[in-house]
mmCIF file of C-alpha atoms in Angstrom:
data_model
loop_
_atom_site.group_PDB
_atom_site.id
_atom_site.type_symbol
_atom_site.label_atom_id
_atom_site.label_comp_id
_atom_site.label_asym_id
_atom_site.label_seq_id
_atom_site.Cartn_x
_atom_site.Cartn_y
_atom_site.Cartn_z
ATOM 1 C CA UNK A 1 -1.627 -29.454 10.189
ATOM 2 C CA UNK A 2 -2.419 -26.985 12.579
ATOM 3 C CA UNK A 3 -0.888 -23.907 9.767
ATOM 4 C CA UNK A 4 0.957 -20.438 11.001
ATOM 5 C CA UNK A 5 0.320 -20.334 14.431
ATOM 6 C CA UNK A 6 0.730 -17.057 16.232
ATOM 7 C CA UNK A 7 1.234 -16.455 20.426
ATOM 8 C CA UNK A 8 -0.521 -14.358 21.961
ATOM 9 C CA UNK A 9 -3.358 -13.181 20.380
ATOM 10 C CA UNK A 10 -4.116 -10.341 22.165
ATOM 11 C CA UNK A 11 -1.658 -8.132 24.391
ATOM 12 C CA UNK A 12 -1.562 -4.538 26.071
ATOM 13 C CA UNK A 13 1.347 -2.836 26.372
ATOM 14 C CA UNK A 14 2.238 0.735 27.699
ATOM 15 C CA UNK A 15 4.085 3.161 25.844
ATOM 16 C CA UNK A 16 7.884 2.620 26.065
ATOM 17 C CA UNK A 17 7.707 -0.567 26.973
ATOM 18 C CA UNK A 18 9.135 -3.709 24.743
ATOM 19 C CA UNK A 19 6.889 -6.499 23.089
ATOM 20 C CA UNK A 20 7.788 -10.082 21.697
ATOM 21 C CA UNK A 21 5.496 -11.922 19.939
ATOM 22 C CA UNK A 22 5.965 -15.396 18.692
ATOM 23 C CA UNK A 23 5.550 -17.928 14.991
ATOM 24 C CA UNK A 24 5.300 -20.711 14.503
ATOM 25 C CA UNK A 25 5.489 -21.432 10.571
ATOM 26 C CA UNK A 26 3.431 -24.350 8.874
ATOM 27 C CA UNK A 27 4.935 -27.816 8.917
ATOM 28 C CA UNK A 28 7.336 -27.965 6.333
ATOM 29 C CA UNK A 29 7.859 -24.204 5.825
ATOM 30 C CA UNK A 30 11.714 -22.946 6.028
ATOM 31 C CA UNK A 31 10.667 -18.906 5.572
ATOM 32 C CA UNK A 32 8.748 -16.148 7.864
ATOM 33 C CA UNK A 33 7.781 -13.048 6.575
ATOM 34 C CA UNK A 34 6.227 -10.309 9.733
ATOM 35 C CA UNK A 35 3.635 -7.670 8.453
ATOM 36 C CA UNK A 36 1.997 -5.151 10.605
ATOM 37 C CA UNK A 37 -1.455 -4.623 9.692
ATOM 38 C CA UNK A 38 -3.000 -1.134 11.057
ATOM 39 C CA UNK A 39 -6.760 -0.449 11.497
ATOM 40 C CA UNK A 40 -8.522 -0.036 7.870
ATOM 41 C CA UNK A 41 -5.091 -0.616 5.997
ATOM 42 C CA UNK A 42 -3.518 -3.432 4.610
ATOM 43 C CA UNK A 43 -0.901 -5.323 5.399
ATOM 44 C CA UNK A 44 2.726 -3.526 5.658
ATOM 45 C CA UNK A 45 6.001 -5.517 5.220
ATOM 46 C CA UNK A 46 8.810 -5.704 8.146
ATOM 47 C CA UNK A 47 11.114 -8.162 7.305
ATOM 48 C CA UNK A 48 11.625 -11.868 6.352
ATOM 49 C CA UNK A 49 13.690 -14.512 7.472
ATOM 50 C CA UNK A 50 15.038 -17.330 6.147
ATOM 51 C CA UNK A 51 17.722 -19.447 7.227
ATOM 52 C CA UNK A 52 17.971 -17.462 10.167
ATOM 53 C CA UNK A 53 19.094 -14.457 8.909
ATOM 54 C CA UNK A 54 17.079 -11.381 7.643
ATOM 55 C CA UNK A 55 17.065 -11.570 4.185
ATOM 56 C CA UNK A 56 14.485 -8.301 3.258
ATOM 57 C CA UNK A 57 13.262 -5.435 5.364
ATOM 58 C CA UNK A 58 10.795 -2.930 4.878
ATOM 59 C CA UNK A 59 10.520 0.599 5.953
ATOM 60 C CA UNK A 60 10.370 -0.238 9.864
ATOM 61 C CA UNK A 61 12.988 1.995 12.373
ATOM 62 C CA UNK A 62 15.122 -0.090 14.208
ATOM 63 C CA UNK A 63 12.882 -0.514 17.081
ATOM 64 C CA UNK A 64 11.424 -3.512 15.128
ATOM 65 C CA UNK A 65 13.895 -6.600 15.477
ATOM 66 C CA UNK A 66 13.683 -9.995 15.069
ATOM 67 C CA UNK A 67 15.077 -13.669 14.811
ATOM 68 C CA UNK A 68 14.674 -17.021 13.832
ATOM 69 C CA UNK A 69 15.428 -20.248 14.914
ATOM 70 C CA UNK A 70 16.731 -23.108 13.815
ATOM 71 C CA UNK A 71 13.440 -24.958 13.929
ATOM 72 C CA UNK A 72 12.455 -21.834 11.927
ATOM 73 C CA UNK A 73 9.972 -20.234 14.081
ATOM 74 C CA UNK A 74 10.289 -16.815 14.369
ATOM 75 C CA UNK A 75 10.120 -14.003 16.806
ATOM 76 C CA UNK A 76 9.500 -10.104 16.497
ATOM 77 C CA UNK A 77 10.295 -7.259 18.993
ATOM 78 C CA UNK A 78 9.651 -4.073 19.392
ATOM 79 C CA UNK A 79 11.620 -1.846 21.543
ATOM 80 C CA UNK A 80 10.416 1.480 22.923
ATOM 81 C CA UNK A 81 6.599 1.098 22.359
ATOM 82 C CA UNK A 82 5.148 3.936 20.197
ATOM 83 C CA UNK A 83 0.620 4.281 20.630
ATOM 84 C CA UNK A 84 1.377 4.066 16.533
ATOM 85 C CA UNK A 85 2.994 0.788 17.057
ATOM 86 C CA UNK A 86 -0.943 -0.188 17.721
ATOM 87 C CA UNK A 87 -1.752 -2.873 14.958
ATOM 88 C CA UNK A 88 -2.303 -6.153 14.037
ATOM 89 C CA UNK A 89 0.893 -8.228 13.546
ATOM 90 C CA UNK A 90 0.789 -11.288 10.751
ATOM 91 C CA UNK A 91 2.978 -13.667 10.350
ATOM 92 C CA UNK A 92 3.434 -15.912 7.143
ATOM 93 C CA UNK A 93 5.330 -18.761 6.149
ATOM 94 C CA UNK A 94 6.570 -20.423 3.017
ATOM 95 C CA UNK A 95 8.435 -22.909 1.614
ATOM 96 C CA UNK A 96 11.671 -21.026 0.878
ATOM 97 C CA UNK A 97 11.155 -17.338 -0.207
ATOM 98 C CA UNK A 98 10.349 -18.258 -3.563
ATOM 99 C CA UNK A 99 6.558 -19.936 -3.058
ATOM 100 C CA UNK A 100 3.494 -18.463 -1.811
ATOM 101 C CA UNK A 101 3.056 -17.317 1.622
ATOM 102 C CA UNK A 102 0.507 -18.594 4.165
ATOM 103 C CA UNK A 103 -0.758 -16.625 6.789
ATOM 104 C CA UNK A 104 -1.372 -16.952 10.733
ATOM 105 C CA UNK A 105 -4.368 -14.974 12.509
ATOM 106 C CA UNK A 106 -2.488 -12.420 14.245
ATOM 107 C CA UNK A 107 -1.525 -11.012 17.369
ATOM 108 C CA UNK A 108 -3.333 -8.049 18.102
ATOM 109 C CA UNK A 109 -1.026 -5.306 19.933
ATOM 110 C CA UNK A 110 -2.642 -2.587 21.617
ATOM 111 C CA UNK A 111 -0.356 0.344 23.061
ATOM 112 C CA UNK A 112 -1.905 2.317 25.889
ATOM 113 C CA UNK B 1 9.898 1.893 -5.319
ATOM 114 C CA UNK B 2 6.603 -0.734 -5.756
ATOM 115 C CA UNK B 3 2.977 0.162 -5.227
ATOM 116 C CA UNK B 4 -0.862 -0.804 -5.786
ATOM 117 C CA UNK B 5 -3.467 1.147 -5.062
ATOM 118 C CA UNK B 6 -7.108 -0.710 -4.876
ATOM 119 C CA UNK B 7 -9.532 2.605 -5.236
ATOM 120 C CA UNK B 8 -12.625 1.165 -3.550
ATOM 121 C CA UNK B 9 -12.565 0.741 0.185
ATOM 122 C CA UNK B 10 -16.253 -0.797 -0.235
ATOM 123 C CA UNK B 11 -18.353 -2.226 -3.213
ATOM 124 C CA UNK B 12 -22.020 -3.180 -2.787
ATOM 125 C CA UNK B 13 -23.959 -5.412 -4.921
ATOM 126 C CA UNK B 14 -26.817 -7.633 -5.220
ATOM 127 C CA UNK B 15 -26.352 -11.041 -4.918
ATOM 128 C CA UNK B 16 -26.500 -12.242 -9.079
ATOM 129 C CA UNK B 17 -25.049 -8.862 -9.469
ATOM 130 C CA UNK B 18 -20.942 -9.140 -11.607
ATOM 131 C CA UNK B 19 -18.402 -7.597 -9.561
ATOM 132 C CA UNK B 20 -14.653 -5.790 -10.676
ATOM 133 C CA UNK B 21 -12.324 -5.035 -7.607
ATOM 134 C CA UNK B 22 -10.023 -2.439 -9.404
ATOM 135 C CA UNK B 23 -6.050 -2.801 -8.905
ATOM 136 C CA UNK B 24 -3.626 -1.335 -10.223
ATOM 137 C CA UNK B 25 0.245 -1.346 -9.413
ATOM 138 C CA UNK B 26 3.337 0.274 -10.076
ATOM 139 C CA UNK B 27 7.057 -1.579 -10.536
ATOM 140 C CA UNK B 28 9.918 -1.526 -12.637
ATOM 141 C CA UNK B 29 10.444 -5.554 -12.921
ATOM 142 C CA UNK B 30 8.220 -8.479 -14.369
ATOM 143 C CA UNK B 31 5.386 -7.996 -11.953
ATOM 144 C CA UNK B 32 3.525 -11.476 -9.913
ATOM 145 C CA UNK B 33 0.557 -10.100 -8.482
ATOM 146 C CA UNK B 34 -2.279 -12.046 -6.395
ATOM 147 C CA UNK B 35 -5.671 -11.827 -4.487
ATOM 148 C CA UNK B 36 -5.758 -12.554 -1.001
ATOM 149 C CA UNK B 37 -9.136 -12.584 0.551
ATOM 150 C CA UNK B 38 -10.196 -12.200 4.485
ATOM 151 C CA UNK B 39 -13.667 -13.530 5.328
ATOM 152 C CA UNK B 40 -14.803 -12.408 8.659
ATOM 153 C CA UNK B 41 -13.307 -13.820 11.806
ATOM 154 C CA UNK B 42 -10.669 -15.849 9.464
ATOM 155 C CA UNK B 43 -7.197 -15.376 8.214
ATOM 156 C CA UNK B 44 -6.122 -13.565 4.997
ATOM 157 C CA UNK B 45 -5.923 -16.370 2.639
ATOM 158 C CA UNK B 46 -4.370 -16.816 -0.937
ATOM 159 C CA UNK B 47 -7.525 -16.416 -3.928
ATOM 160 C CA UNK B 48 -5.565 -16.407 -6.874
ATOM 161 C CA UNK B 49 -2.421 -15.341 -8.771
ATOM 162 C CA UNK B 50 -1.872 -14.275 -11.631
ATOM 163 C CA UNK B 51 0.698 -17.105 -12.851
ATOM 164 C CA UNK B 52 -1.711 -19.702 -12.546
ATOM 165 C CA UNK B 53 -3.982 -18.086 -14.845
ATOM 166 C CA UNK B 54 -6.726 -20.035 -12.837
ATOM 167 C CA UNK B 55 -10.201 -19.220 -11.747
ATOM 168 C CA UNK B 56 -11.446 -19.759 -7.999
ATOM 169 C CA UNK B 57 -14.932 -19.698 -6.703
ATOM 170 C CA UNK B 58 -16.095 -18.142 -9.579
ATOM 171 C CA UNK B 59 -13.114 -15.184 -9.420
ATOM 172 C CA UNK B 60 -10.559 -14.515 -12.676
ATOM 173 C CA UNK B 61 -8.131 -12.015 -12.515
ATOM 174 C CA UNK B 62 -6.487 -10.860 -15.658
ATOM 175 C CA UNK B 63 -2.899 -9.027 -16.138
ATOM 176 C CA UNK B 64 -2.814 -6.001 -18.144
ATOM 177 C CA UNK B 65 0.628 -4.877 -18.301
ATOM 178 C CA UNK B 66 0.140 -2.110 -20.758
ATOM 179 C CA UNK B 67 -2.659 -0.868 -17.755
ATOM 180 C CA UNK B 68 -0.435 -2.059 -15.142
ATOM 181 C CA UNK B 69 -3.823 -3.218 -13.954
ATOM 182 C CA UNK B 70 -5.059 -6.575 -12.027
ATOM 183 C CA UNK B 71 -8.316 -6.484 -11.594
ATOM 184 C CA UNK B 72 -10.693 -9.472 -10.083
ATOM 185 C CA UNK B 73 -13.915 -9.918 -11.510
ATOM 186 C CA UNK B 74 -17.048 -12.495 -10.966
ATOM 187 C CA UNK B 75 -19.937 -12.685 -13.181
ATOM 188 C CA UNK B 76 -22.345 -13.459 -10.244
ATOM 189 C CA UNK B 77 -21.589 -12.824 -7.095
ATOM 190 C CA UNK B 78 -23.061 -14.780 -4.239
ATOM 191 C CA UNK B 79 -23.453 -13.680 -0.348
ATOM 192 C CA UNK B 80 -20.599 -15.865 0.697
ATOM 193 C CA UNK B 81 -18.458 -13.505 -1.632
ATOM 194 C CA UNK B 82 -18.852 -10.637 1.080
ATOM 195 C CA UNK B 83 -15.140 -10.326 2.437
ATOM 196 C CA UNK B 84 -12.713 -7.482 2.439
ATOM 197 C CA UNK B 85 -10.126 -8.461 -0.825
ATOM 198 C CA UNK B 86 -6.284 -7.726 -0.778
ATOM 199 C CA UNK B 87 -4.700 -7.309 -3.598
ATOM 200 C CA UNK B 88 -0.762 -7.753 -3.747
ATOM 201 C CA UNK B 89 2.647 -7.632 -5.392
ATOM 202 C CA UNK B 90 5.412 -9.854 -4.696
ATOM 203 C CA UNK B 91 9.194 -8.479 -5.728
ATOM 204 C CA UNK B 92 12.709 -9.457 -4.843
ATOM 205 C CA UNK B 93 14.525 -12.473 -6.090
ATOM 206 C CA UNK B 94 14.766 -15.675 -4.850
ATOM 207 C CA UNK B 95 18.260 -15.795 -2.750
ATOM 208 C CA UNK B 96 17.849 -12.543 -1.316
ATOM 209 C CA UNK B 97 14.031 -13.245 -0.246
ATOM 210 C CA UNK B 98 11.074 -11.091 -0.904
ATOM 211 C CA UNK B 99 7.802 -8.919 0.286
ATOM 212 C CA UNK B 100 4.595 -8.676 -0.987
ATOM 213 C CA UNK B 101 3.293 -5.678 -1.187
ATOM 214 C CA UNK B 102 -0.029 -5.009 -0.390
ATOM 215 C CA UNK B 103 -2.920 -2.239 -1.478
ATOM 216 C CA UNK B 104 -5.667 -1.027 0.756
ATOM 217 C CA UNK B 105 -8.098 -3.409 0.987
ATOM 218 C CA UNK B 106 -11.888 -3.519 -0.940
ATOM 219 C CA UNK B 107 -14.715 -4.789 1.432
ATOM 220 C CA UNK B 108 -17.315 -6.519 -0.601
ATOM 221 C CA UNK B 109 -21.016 -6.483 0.484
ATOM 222 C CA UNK B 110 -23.201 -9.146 -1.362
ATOM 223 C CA UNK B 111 -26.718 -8.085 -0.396
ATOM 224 C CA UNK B 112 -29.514 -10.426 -0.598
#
């Protein structure tokens, strides 16, 4: 089981410019939760899907979208690319929203 | 609105040595709080939670909701416990999905 797998890894993007990064949730897992993770913080929540609609978001502007799809990976965009957009993104899966969440390694966005 | 606040960014000990990673949170419903843990070069990972009233590798964690505290202790910590320690509030119900929320972070250093 190869777990929450996250694409890319890395990416540089210039301000104003949009960014989609990619999920894939464990095998079995129906639910992805997005979190942006800025440098010496923890984790902040954006929003969570589940049967692909957004079921919770978190104190993100508008400029942070997403989507799921029916094989319930997920995607996240960002529109008009802020240099405080700059983070680590985490994605994390579960088995509906109700169980425990398990998380990928990231995708780290820089904006330049 | 939830929080938790984690008040050490860094705790150093001797290997032998107990350790306490303070927590303490802030929310109006029945509160299900965990430890996430984030070795280096690896993902953030699930410790414990508090429901399971369990302890792993060593670690207990103990719910004081008259302190609306959470905080994860070992008796003797070892080198392999050096790791920067999440700790975390989940909230929401189950149909309309859910967040975790997450405090700062506590690096551990286990010294020899």
């Amino acid at each position: 089981d190869a777990g929450v797998t996250q694409s890319p890894t890395h990416l540089i993007k210039t301000r104003g410019q949009q960014v989609t990064l990619r999920c894939s949730p464990k095998s079995g897992h129906d639910t992805v939760s997005w979190y942006q993770q800025a440098l010496g913080q923890g984790p902040q929540f954006i929003f969570q899907y589940y049967e692909e609609e957004e079921r919770q978001r978190g104190n993100f502007p508008d400029r942070f979208s997403g989507h799921q799809f029916p094989n319930y990976s997920s995607e996240l965009n960002v529109n008009a690319l802020l240099l405080g957009d700059s983070a680590l993104y985490l994605c994390a899966s579960s088995l509906t929203p109700y169980y425990g969440y398990t998380f990928g390694s990231g995708t780290r966005l820089t904006v330049v | 609105a939830q929080r938790v606040t984690q008040p050490e960014k860094l705790l150093s000990v001797f290997k032998g040595a107990p350790v306490e990673l303070k927590c303490n949170y802030s929310y109006s419903g029945s509160p299900e709080l965990f430890w996430y843990v984030q070795y280096s070069r690896q993902r953030l990972q699930l410790l414990l939670r508090h429901i399971s009233r369990e302890s792993i590798k060593g670690f207990t964690a103990d719910l004081n909701k008259g302190e609306t505290s959470f905080h994860l202790k070992k008796p003797f910590a070892q080198e392999e416990d050096s790791a920067m320690y999440y700790c975390a509030l989940k909230s929401g119900v189950k149909a309309a999905g859910n967040k975790l929320t997450f405090g700062g972070g506590t690096r551990v250093l286990v010294k020899p």
